[in-house]
Structures are given as structure tokens and as C-alpha cells.
Coordinates of C-alpha atoms in Angstrom, one line a residue:
X1 CA 0.0 0.0 0.0
X2 CA 1.0 3.6 -0.5
X3 CA 3.2 5.0 2.2
X4 CA 2.7 8.7 2.9
X5 CA 3.9 11.4 5.1
X6 CA 2.7 15.0 5.5
X7 CA -1.0 15.8 6.0
X8 CA -2.6 12.5 6.6
X9 CA -6.3 13.2 7.1
X10 CA -7.9 10.4 9.0
X11 CA -11.6 10.0 9.2
X12 CA -13.9 8.2 11.5
X13 CA -14.6 5.2 9.3
X14 CA -12.6 2.2 8.5
X15 CA -13.2 -1.0 6.6
X16 CA -12.0 -3.3 3.9
X17 CA -11.1 -1.5 0.7
X18 CA -11.0 -2.6 -2.9
X19 CA -7.3 -3.4 -2.6
X20 CA -7.8 -5.7 0.3
X21 CA -6.4 -3.3 2.9
X22 CA -8.0 -1.7 5.9
X23 CA -9.4 1.7 4.9
X24 CA -8.5 4.9 6.8
X25 CA -10.7 7.3 4.9
X26 CA -13.9 9.0 6.2
X27 CA -17.3 7.4 5.9
X28 CA -18.6 10.5 4.0
X29 CA -16.9 13.0 1.7
X30 CA -16.5 16.5 3.1
X31 CA -15.3 19.9 1.8
X32 CA -12.9 20.0 4.7
X33 CA -10.7 17.4 3.1
X34 CA -10.3 18.9 -0.4
X35 CA -6.8 20.1 -1.4
X36 CA -5.0 18.1 -4.2
X37 CA -7.6 19.1 -6.7
X38 CA -7.1 22.8 -5.9
X39 CA -3.3 22.2 -6.4
X40 CA -3.8 20.5 -9.8
X41 CA -6.3 23.2 -11.0
X42 CA -4.0 26.0 -10.0
X43 CA -1.0 24.4 -11.7
X44 CA -2.8 23.4 -14.9
X45 CA -4.2 26.9 -15.6
X46 CA -1.3 29.0 -16.9
X47 CA -1.2 32.5 -18.4
X48 CA -1.0 31.1 -21.9
X49 CA -4.3 29.2 -21.3
X50 CA -6.0 32.3 -20.2
X51 CA -4.8 34.2 -23.3
X52 CA -6.1 31.5 -25.6
X53 CA -9.5 31.7 -23.9
X54 CA -9.5 35.5 -24.2
X55 CA -8.7 35.3 -27.9
X56 CA -11.5 32.7 -28.4
X57 CA -13.9 35.1 -26.7
X58 CA -12.6 38.1 -28.7
X59 CA -13.1 36.3 -32.0
X60 CA -16.4 34.5 -31.4
X61 CA -18.0 36.2 -28.4
X62 CA -20.1 33.9 -26.3
X63 CA -20.6 31.3 -29.0
X64 CA -18.1 28.8 -27.7
X65 CA -19.3 28.8 -24.1
X66 CA -20.5 25.2 -24.6
X67 CA -16.9 24.1 -25.4
X68 CA -15.7 25.4 -22.0
X69 CA -18.3 23.3 -20.2
X70 CA -17.4 20.2 -22.1
X71 CA -13.7 20.9 -21.4
X72 CA -14.5 21.0 -17.7
X73 CA -16.2 17.6 -17.9
X74 CA -13.2 16.1 -19.9
X75 CA -10.8 17.3 -17.2
X76 CA -12.9 15.9 -14.4
X77 CA -13.0 12.5 -16.1
X78 CA -9.2 12.4 -16.7
X79 CA -8.2 13.5 -13.2
X80 CA -10.7 11.2 -11.6
X81 CA -9.2 8.3 -13.6
X82 CA -5.7 9.2 -12.4
X83 CA -6.8 9.5 -8.7
X84 CA -8.8 6.3 -9.0
X85 CA -5.8 4.3 -10.3
X86 CA -3.7 5.5 -7.3
X87 CA -6.3 4.8 -4.7
X88 CA -7.7 1.5 -6.1
X89 CA -4.4 -0.2 -6.8
X90 CA -2.0 1.4 -4.3
X91 CA 0.4 1.9 -7.1
X92 CA 1.6 5.1 -8.8
X93 CA 0.8 6.1 -12.4
X94 CA 4.3 5.6 -13.6
X95 CA 4.2 2.1 -12.1
X96 CA 1.1 1.5 -14.2
X97 CA 2.8 2.8 -17.3
X98 CA 5.8 0.5 -16.7
X99 CA 3.4 -2.5 -16.6
X100 CA 2.2 -1.7 -20.1
X101 CA 5.7 -1.9 -21.6
X102 CA 9.2 -0.6 -21.6
X103 CA 8.4 1.9 -24.3
X104 CA 6.6 4.0 -21.8
X105 CA 9.8 4.4 -19.8
X106 CA 11.8 5.6 -22.8
X107 CA 9.0 8.0 -23.8
X108 CA 8.7 9.5 -20.4
X109 CA 12.5 9.8 -19.9
X110 CA 12.9 11.9 -23.1
X111 CA 9.7 13.9 -22.5
X112 CA 10.5 14.9 -18.9
X113 CA 14.0 16.0 -19.7
X114 CA 13.2 18.2 -22.8
X115 CA 9.9 19.4 -21.5
X116 CA 11.4 20.5 -18.2
X117 CA 14.2 22.4 -19.8
X118 CA 11.9 24.5 -22.0
X119 CA 9.1 24.8 -19.5
X120 CA 11.4 26.1 -16.8
X121 CA 12.3 29.1 -18.9
X122 CA 8.7 29.6 -19.9
X123 CA 7.4 29.5 -16.3
X124 CA 10.0 31.9 -15.0
X125 CA 9.4 34.4 -17.9
X126 CA 5.6 34.2 -17.4
X127 CA 5.9 34.9 -13.7
X128 CA 8.2 37.8 -14.3
X129 CA 6.0 39.6 -16.9
X130 CA 3.4 41.0 -14.5
X131 CA 6.1 42.0 -11.9
X132 CA 7.8 44.0 -14.6
X133 CA 4.5 45.6 -15.5
X134 CA 3.8 46.4 -11.9
X135 CA 7.3 47.8 -11.2
X136 CA 8.5 49.3 -14.5
X137 CA 11.3 51.2 -12.9
X138 CA 12.7 48.1 -11.2
X139 CA 14.9 45.3 -12.6
X140 CA 14.3 43.9 -16.1
X141 CA 12.5 40.7 -17.2
X142 CA 15.5 38.4 -17.0
X143 CA 16.3 39.5 -13.5
X144 CA 12.8 39.0 -12.2
X145 CA 12.5 35.6 -14.1
X146 CA 15.7 34.4 -12.3
X147 CA 14.3 35.6 -8.9
X148 CA 11.0 33.9 -9.4
X149 CA 12.7 30.6 -10.4
X150 CA 15.0 30.8 -7.3
X151 CA 12.0 31.6 -5.0
X152 CA 10.2 28.6 -6.4
X153 CA 13.2 26.3 -6.0
X154 CA 13.8 27.4 -2.3
X155 CA 10.1 27.1 -1.5
X156 CA 9.6 23.6 -2.8
X157 CA 13.0 22.4 -1.6
X158 CA 12.4 23.3 2.1
X159 CA 8.6 22.7 2.4
X160 CA 6.6 19.5 2.5
X161 CA 3.2 19.0 0.9
X162 CA 1.1 20.6 3.7
X163 CA 2.6 24.1 3.3
X164 CA 2.7 23.7 -0.4
X165 CA -1.0 23.1 -0.6
X166 CA -1.8 26.1 1.7
X167 CA 0.2 28.4 -0.5
X168 CA -1.4 27.0 -3.7
X169 CA -4.9 27.5 -2.1
X170 CA -4.1 31.2 -1.5
X171 CA -2.8 31.7 -5.0
X172 CA -5.9 30.1 -6.6
X173 CA -8.1 32.2 -4.3
X174 CA -6.4 35.3 -5.7
X175 CA -6.8 34.1 -9.2
X176 CA -10.4 33.3 -8.7
X177 CA -11.3 36.6 -7.1
X178 CA -9.5 38.7 -9.7
X179 CA -10.8 36.9 -12.8
X180 CA -14.4 36.9 -11.5
X181 CA -14.1 40.5 -10.5
X182 CA -12.9 41.6 -13.9
X183 CA -15.7 39.5 -15.6
X184 CA -18.3 41.3 -13.4
X185 CA -16.8 44.7 -14.1
X186 CA -17.2 44.3 -17.9
X187 CA -20.9 43.5 -17.3
X188 CA -21.6 40.1 -19.0
X189 CA -24.6 39.6 -21.3
X190 CA -26.4 36.9 -19.4
X191 CA -28.8 36.1 -22.3
X192 CA -25.9 35.6 -24.7
X193 CA -24.0 33.5 -22.2
X194 CA -26.9 31.0 -21.9
X195 CA -27.3 31.1 -25.7
X196 CA -23.6 30.1 -25.9
X197 CA -24.4 26.8 -24.2
X198 CA -26.0 25.6 -27.5
X199 CA -23.3 23.7 -29.5
X200 CA -22.5 25.9 -32.5
X201 CA -19.4 26.0 -34.7
X202 CA -18.9 29.3 -36.5
X203 CA -16.7 29.4 -39.5
X204 CA -13.0 29.2 -38.5
X205 CA -13.8 28.2 -34.9
X206 CA -12.9 24.5 -35.0
X207 CA -9.3 24.8 -33.7
X208 CA -10.4 27.3 -31.0
X209 CA -13.2 25.0 -30.0
X210 CA -10.9 22.0 -29.7
X211 CA -8.4 24.2 -27.7
X212 CA -11.1 25.2 -25.3
X213 CA -12.1 21.6 -24.7
X214 CA -8.7 20.2 -24.4
X215 CA -6.3 23.0 -23.6
X216 CA -7.1 24.8 -20.3
X217 CA -5.8 22.9 -17.4
X218 CA -4.7 20.0 -19.6
X219 CA -1.0 19.4 -19.0
X220 CA 1.4 16.8 -17.5
X221 CA 0.3 18.1 -14.1
X222 CA -3.0 16.2 -14.5
X223 CA -0.8 13.0 -14.3
X224 CA 0.7 14.5 -11.1
X225 CA -2.8 14.5 -9.4
X226 CA -2.4 11.0 -8.1
X227 CA 0.9 11.8 -6.5
X228 CA -0.6 14.8 -4.7
X229 CA -3.5 12.6 -3.6
X230 CA -1.0 10.3 -2.0
X231 CA 0.9 13.2 -0.5
X232 CA -2.3 14.4 1.1
X233 CA -2.4 11.0 3.0
X234 CA -5.2 9.5 0.8
X235 CA -3.7 6.0 0.4
X236 CA -6.5 3.5 -0.4
X237 CA -9.9 3.2 -1.9
X238 CA -11.7 4.3 1.3
X239 CA -10.8 7.8 0.2
X240 CA -12.4 7.5 -3.2
X241 CA -15.5 9.6 -2.5
X242 CA -13.4 12.4 -1.0
X243 CA -11.1 12.3 -4.1
X244 CA -14.0 12.6 -6.4
X245 CA -15.5 15.5 -4.5
X246 CA -12.0 17.2 -4.5
X247 CA -11.6 16.6 -8.2
X248 CA -15.0 18.0 -9.1
X249 CA -14.6 21.1 -7.0
X250 CA -11.2 21.8 -8.6
X251 CA -12.4 21.5 -12.2
X252 CA -15.6 23.4 -11.6
X253 CA -13.4 26.2 -10.3
X254 CA -11.3 25.9 -13.5
X255 CA -14.6 26.1 -15.5
X256 CA -15.4 29.3 -13.7
X257 CA -12.0 30.7 -14.8
X258 CA -12.6 29.8 -18.4
X259 CA -16.1 31.2 -18.5
X260 CA -15.0 34.4 -16.8
X261 CA -12.1 34.9 -19.3
X262 CA -14.5 34.2 -22.2
X263 CA -16.8 36.9 -20.9
X264 CA -13.9 39.3 -20.7
X265 CA -12.9 38.5 -24.2
X266 CA -16.4 38.7 -25.5
X267 CA -17.4 42.0 -23.8
X268 CA -14.1 43.9 -23.6
X269 CA -12.4 42.8 -26.8
X270 CA -14.9 41.3 -29.3
X271 CA -17.1 44.5 -29.5
X272 CA -14.1 46.7 -29.8
X273 CA -12.2 44.4 -32.2
X274 CA -9.1 44.6 -30.1
X275 CA -6.4 42.0 -30.8
X276 CA -4.2 40.5 -28.2
X277 CA -0.6 39.3 -28.6
X278 CA -0.5 35.5 -28.5
X279 CA 1.2 33.9 -25.5
X280 CA 1.7 35.3 -22.0
X281 CA 2.3 38.9 -23.2
X282 CA -1.4 39.0 -24.3
X283 CA -2.3 39.5 -20.6
X284 CA -0.1 42.6 -20.6
X285 CA -2.1 43.9 -23.5
X286 CA -5.3 43.2 -21.5
X287 CA -3.9 45.0 -18.5
X288 CA -3.5 48.1 -20.7
X289 CA -7.1 47.8 -22.0
X290 CA -8.4 47.5 -18.5
X291 CA -6.5 50.6 -17.4
X292 CA -7.9 52.6 -20.3
X293 CA -11.4 51.5 -19.4
X294 CA -11.5 51.1 -15.7
X295 CA -8.5 52.8 -14.3
X296 CA -5.1 51.9 -12.9
X297 CA -6.5 50.2 -9.8
X298 CA -8.3 47.5 -11.8
X299 CA -5.3 47.1 -14.1
X300 CA -2.9 46.5 -11.2
X301 CA -5.3 44.1 -9.5
X302 CA -5.4 42.1 -12.7
X303 CA -1.6 42.0 -12.9
X304 CA -1.6 40.6 -9.4
X305 CA -4.0 37.9 -10.6
X306 CA -1.8 37.3 -13.6
X307 CA 1.2 36.8 -11.3
X308 CA -0.8 34.4 -9.1
X309 CA -1.8 32.4 -12.2
X310 CA 1.8 32.1 -13.5
X311 CA 3.6 31.5 -10.2
X312 CA 1.1 28.9 -9.0
X313 CA 1.9 27.0 -12.2
X314 CA 5.6 27.4 -11.6
X315 CA 5.7 26.0 -8.1
X316 CA 3.1 23.4 -9.0
X317 CA 5.3 22.0 -11.7
X318 CA 8.4 22.3 -9.6
X319 CA 6.7 20.1 -7.0
X320 CA 4.4 17.7 -8.9
X321 CA 6.6 16.8 -11.9
X322 CA 9.6 16.4 -9.6
X323 CA 7.6 13.9 -7.6
X324 CA 6.8 12.0 -10.9
X325 CA 10.5 12.1 -11.8
X326 CA 11.5 10.8 -8.4
X327 CA 9.1 7.9 -8.8
X328 CA 10.4 7.3 -12.4
X329 CA 13.9 7.0 -11.1
X330 CA 12.8 4.7 -8.2
X331 CA 10.9 2.3 -10.5
X332 CA 13.8 2.3 -13.1
X333 CA 16.3 1.4 -10.4
X334 CA 14.1 -1.3 -9.1
X335 CA 13.9 -2.8 -12.6
X336 CA 17.6 -2.7 -13.1
X337 CA 18.2 -4.5 -9.7
X338 CA 16.0 -7.3 -10.9
X339 CA 13.2 -6.4 -8.5
X340 CA 9.6 -6.4 -9.7
X341 CA 8.5 -2.7 -10.0
X342 CA 4.9 -3.8 -10.4
X343 CA 4.9 -5.3 -6.9
X344 CA 7.0 -2.6 -5.2
X345 CA 3.9 -0.8 -3.7
X346 CA 3.1 2.9 -3.9
X347 CA 5.3 5.9 -3.7
X348 CA 6.5 6.9 -0.3
X349 CA 5.8 10.5 -1.1
X350 CA 7.2 12.1 2.1
X351 CA 10.5 10.3 1.5
X352 CA 10.5 11.2 -2.2
X353 CA 10.1 14.9 -1.4
X354 CA 13.5 14.7 0.3
X355 CA 15.1 12.4 -2.2
X356 CA 18.1 13.1 -4.5
X357 CA 16.1 12.6 -7.8
X358 CA 13.4 14.9 -6.6
X359 CA 15.9 17.7 -5.8
X360 CA 18.0 17.0 -8.9
X361 CA 14.9 17.5 -11.1
X362 CA 14.1 20.7 -9.2
X363 CA 17.6 22.0 -10.1
X364 CA 17.1 20.9 -13.7
X365 CA 13.8 22.9 -13.9
X366 CA 15.6 26.0 -12.4
X367 CA 19.2 26.5 -13.5
X368 CA 19.7 25.1 -17.1
X369 CA 16.5 26.9 -18.4
X370 CA 18.0 30.2 -17.3
X371 CA 20.3 30.0 -20.3
X372 CA 17.2 30.3 -22.6
X373 CA 16.4 33.7 -21.1
X374 CA 19.4 35.0 -23.0
X375 CA 19.2 32.8 -26.1
X376 CA 16.4 32.3 -28.6
X377 CA 15.2 28.7 -28.0
X378 CA 17.2 26.5 -30.4
X379 CA 15.1 25.4 -33.4
X380 CA 15.5 21.7 -32.7
X381 CA 14.6 22.1 -29.1
X382 CA 11.4 23.9 -30.0
X383 CA 10.4 21.1 -32.3
X384 CA 11.2 18.4 -29.8
X385 CA 9.3 20.2 -27.1
X386 CA 6.3 20.8 -29.3
X387 CA 6.1 17.2 -30.6
X388 CA 6.5 15.6 -27.1
X389 CA 4.1 18.0 -25.5
X390 CA 1.5 17.4 -28.1
X391 CA 1.7 13.6 -27.7
X392 CA 1.5 13.6 -23.9
X393 CA -2.2 14.2 -23.4
X394 CA -3.2 11.4 -25.9
X395 CA -0.7 9.2 -24.1
X396 CA -2.3 10.0 -20.7
X397 CA -5.9 9.4 -21.9
X398 CA -5.3 6.2 -23.8
X399 CA -3.0 4.6 -21.2
X400 CA -5.6 5.3 -18.5
X401 CA -8.2 3.7 -20.7
X402 CA -5.9 0.6 -21.0
X403 CA -5.0 0.4 -17.3
X404 CA -8.5 0.9 -15.9
X405 CA -10.0 -1.8 -18.1
X406 CA -7.4 -4.4 -17.2
X407 CA -6.8 -6.9 -14.4
X408 CA -4.3 -4.4 -13.0
X409 CA -7.3 -2.6 -11.5
X410 CA -9.5 -4.3 -8.9
X411 CA -12.8 -5.2 -10.6
X412 CA -15.0 -2.9 -8.6
X413 CA -12.9 0.1 -9.6
X414 CA -12.6 -0.6 -13.3
X415 CA -14.1 1.8 -15.8
X416 CA -17.8 1.8 -16.5
X417 CA -19.4 2.9 -19.7
X418 CA -19.4 6.6 -18.8
X419 CA -15.7 6.6 -17.8
X420 CA -14.8 4.6 -21.0
X421 CA -16.8 7.0 -23.1
X422 CA -15.2 10.1 -21.6
X423 CA -11.6 8.8 -21.7
X424 CA -12.1 7.5 -25.3
X425 CA -13.5 10.9 -26.3
X426 CA -10.7 12.7 -24.6
X427 CA -8.1 10.5 -26.3
X428 CA -9.6 11.1 -29.7
X429 CA -9.8 14.9 -29.0
X430 CA -6.2 15.0 -27.9
X431 CA -5.0 13.0 -30.9
X432 CA -6.7 15.6 -33.2
X433 CA -5.1 18.5 -31.2
X434 CA -1.8 16.6 -31.3
X435 CA -1.9 16.4 -35.2
X436 CA -2.8 20.1 -35.4
X437 CA -0.1 21.2 -33.0
X438 CA 2.5 19.2 -34.9
X439 CA 1.4 20.7 -38.2
X440 CA 1.8 24.2 -36.7
X441 CA 5.4 23.6 -35.6
X442 CA 8.2 25.6 -37.3
X443 CA 9.6 22.6 -39.2

């Protein structure tokens, strides 16, 4: 069974679980237990995601509101599947991938190295942008980017999951308040919002629609959800109801973000035909638009929310993907020693947070990417990052479909028709997005 340390939340109920162990979870799910879902939601929604949603709203108004709702349901089904695997089997997701075949190890090894290198620079730059806008007379972008990276490194290095979760909760609270406040300030058209729930595809909207369904909150951090579930102290299937409540609350919150940013794009940008810069810098453009319309106070508040969005993604990746990497190293070593990684049990998350592989990957996310702040990203690296990144979400959806319909999962926790339908639809969607993303790469 999964060993954990940190914030183990014991409830009053105990019984036999689907994995044959004595359950430690509560008899009833309760809001007081939620936490890992908030972490994964805060990490998965980055500044670039918000800009993409704004651009969709600016181009098509409220028409694609329905796609945001479907996207929320897709993320709930994916994260629920990750959490269910960890709790039902007592094994980690990487352990499950290894059981499918050695090719998964090779794929993940290449992916996590290249992705971490490029993402590190992206996350630091994104976190620095709103600080530079708030303090234009201070240090430049590169200096602030390095500072945010070092702060993230020190924070994750010296803090266990309990403190990490509290800080992420504060950051997502700031994000939520700011984004909803701005959406209210622009005065949404309620009638048009409800009309946007009717599935319609305007000319030229297919890629934006697919992006809304599959993009916001859909990253490698969804795979990290199970590791955060274990870090919370949820170690067996007796926590299943709590995990599901936690997951739904998180992605409903994400859904509110998406709807709010669509409203801002529709009301503030669509009517005025204002175009935003693609990528994180588009939020700087929006800050200027907000200042022109509502004053400097609203603009500065928005920049604070922009920083909370970017920095929560930074420390979330620093923590969650480092946990995945530590588990990857542990399973790989076990295999090389001739041990059976499939029967090794779950991840001792508390120990892994202090392990050499965890901290080595933290350093990899922080220091090598700083070189990209001075250099244009090498052409080959951009292509490798884009291809691997595009293939990860189909990989996640389809391997979960495989694992949760096999004998690796206790029969009572295997997929039903609804889970199979959602995961198969998600897999197909992400394959289409993958093909489109690869086609758009600068070959």
C-alpha cells in the first residue's frame, strides 16, 4: 500500500477496501478534506491558457461557451481516472505505465528532460512579466525571471506538501477573485451567455473549440494529481468519495476561470475588435485595455491575478513533476536491480520529497533553463518540445483507458461505460489536437 507522510487526514470510518487493505478514509466525503484538486487546477491553468481563452472570446463572443463546459467535464474524467488508479491499486501512475511496456519508460524519460528544460524558462518568464509591468522602474524581465525561479526552488526544496497546498490555495483564491471581479466589471450579457451553451461551430472556430475543450488545465500536471492525492495522505480506496469531490470542486473552479475569461474576451475585446498578442504577453495587453477603461487600480489588481496564475503553475510543476521524476527513477532502479517494480507498492511521497532525484529535477527545472532567457530557443529544441508536449495528453488518456479496463485494477474500480466514453472521447480529441499542433510547428 502507498506510504505517505505529511498531512494524513484520517476520518472516523474504517473498513476493507477494494485493494484488500483496511481503509483509513472517512465514511462521508466532506469539503474540509479537499486540497489536491485545488493544487492541480492552480497548476494546470497557466497564463497562456487564459490568453487562448480570451482570444476565443474576442473572436467569437459567447458562441463557444459550450466548449468550455465540455472541457471541464473532460478534465474531471481524466483527473478522476488518475486518482482512482492511485487509490484503487495502491500503485503510482508511472508504475502502471511500466506495466504496459518498456516503451513508456523511454518516452517519459525523453519527454520529462526536454519538457522540463523548455518549461522552466517559460514559467519563469511568465511569472516575471506581471512583476515588470507592476514595477516598470525596477529590474528587467531576465532578473525577475531568475528571482521567481529561485524563489520557487527554495520554497519547494524546504517545504513538504502541507505548506505547499496552503500556498497554492491562497494563489488560486487570488486568481479566482481577480478573474471573476474583472468579468463582473465588464458586465456580462447573461442572455448571450446562456445562448452560448448551445453547440454551434462558427466558420473558422474548430481549432479554438478543440483548444477550449482540451487545452485549459490539460498538461502533465494532470498526471501528477495521483501523487498529490498520496501526498495528502489518501492512500487507499476508502478515500475514493473524497477524491471525487475534491476533483469535481477543482475543475468546476477551472470552469469558472474559463467562463470568466470568455466573458472578458467577448465583452471587452470582441465588440471593440481589439487583438491581443499571443502567449503570455497578451495579458499585458489586456492590462492596458483594463487601465484605459476602468483605471489603474483594476489594471494593477489584474496584474496581481496574472502573477498568481503564473507563479502557481511554476511551483506546482516544480513540486508535482519532480515527484513524478523521483518515482520514475525509483521504478527504473528497481527494474535494473531485478526487482519487480509492479509489486513494489506505492510511492513513499514524504521520502521522495527529500530524495536526490526529486531535488535533482528541481535543479534541472531551475538553472539550465535560465540560459534560454538570453538565447532564442534552439530550433531543434522547440520542435522536440512541441512534438513531445502534443503527444503527452493522448498518451495519458489512452494509457488510462488501458490500465483501468485491465486486471491491473480491482474489478469494482474498473471503468464503467461513462468513464470509458469520456476517456475515449478525450483520447480522440487530444489526438486531433496533437496532429494540429505538430502541423503548426516551425519545421
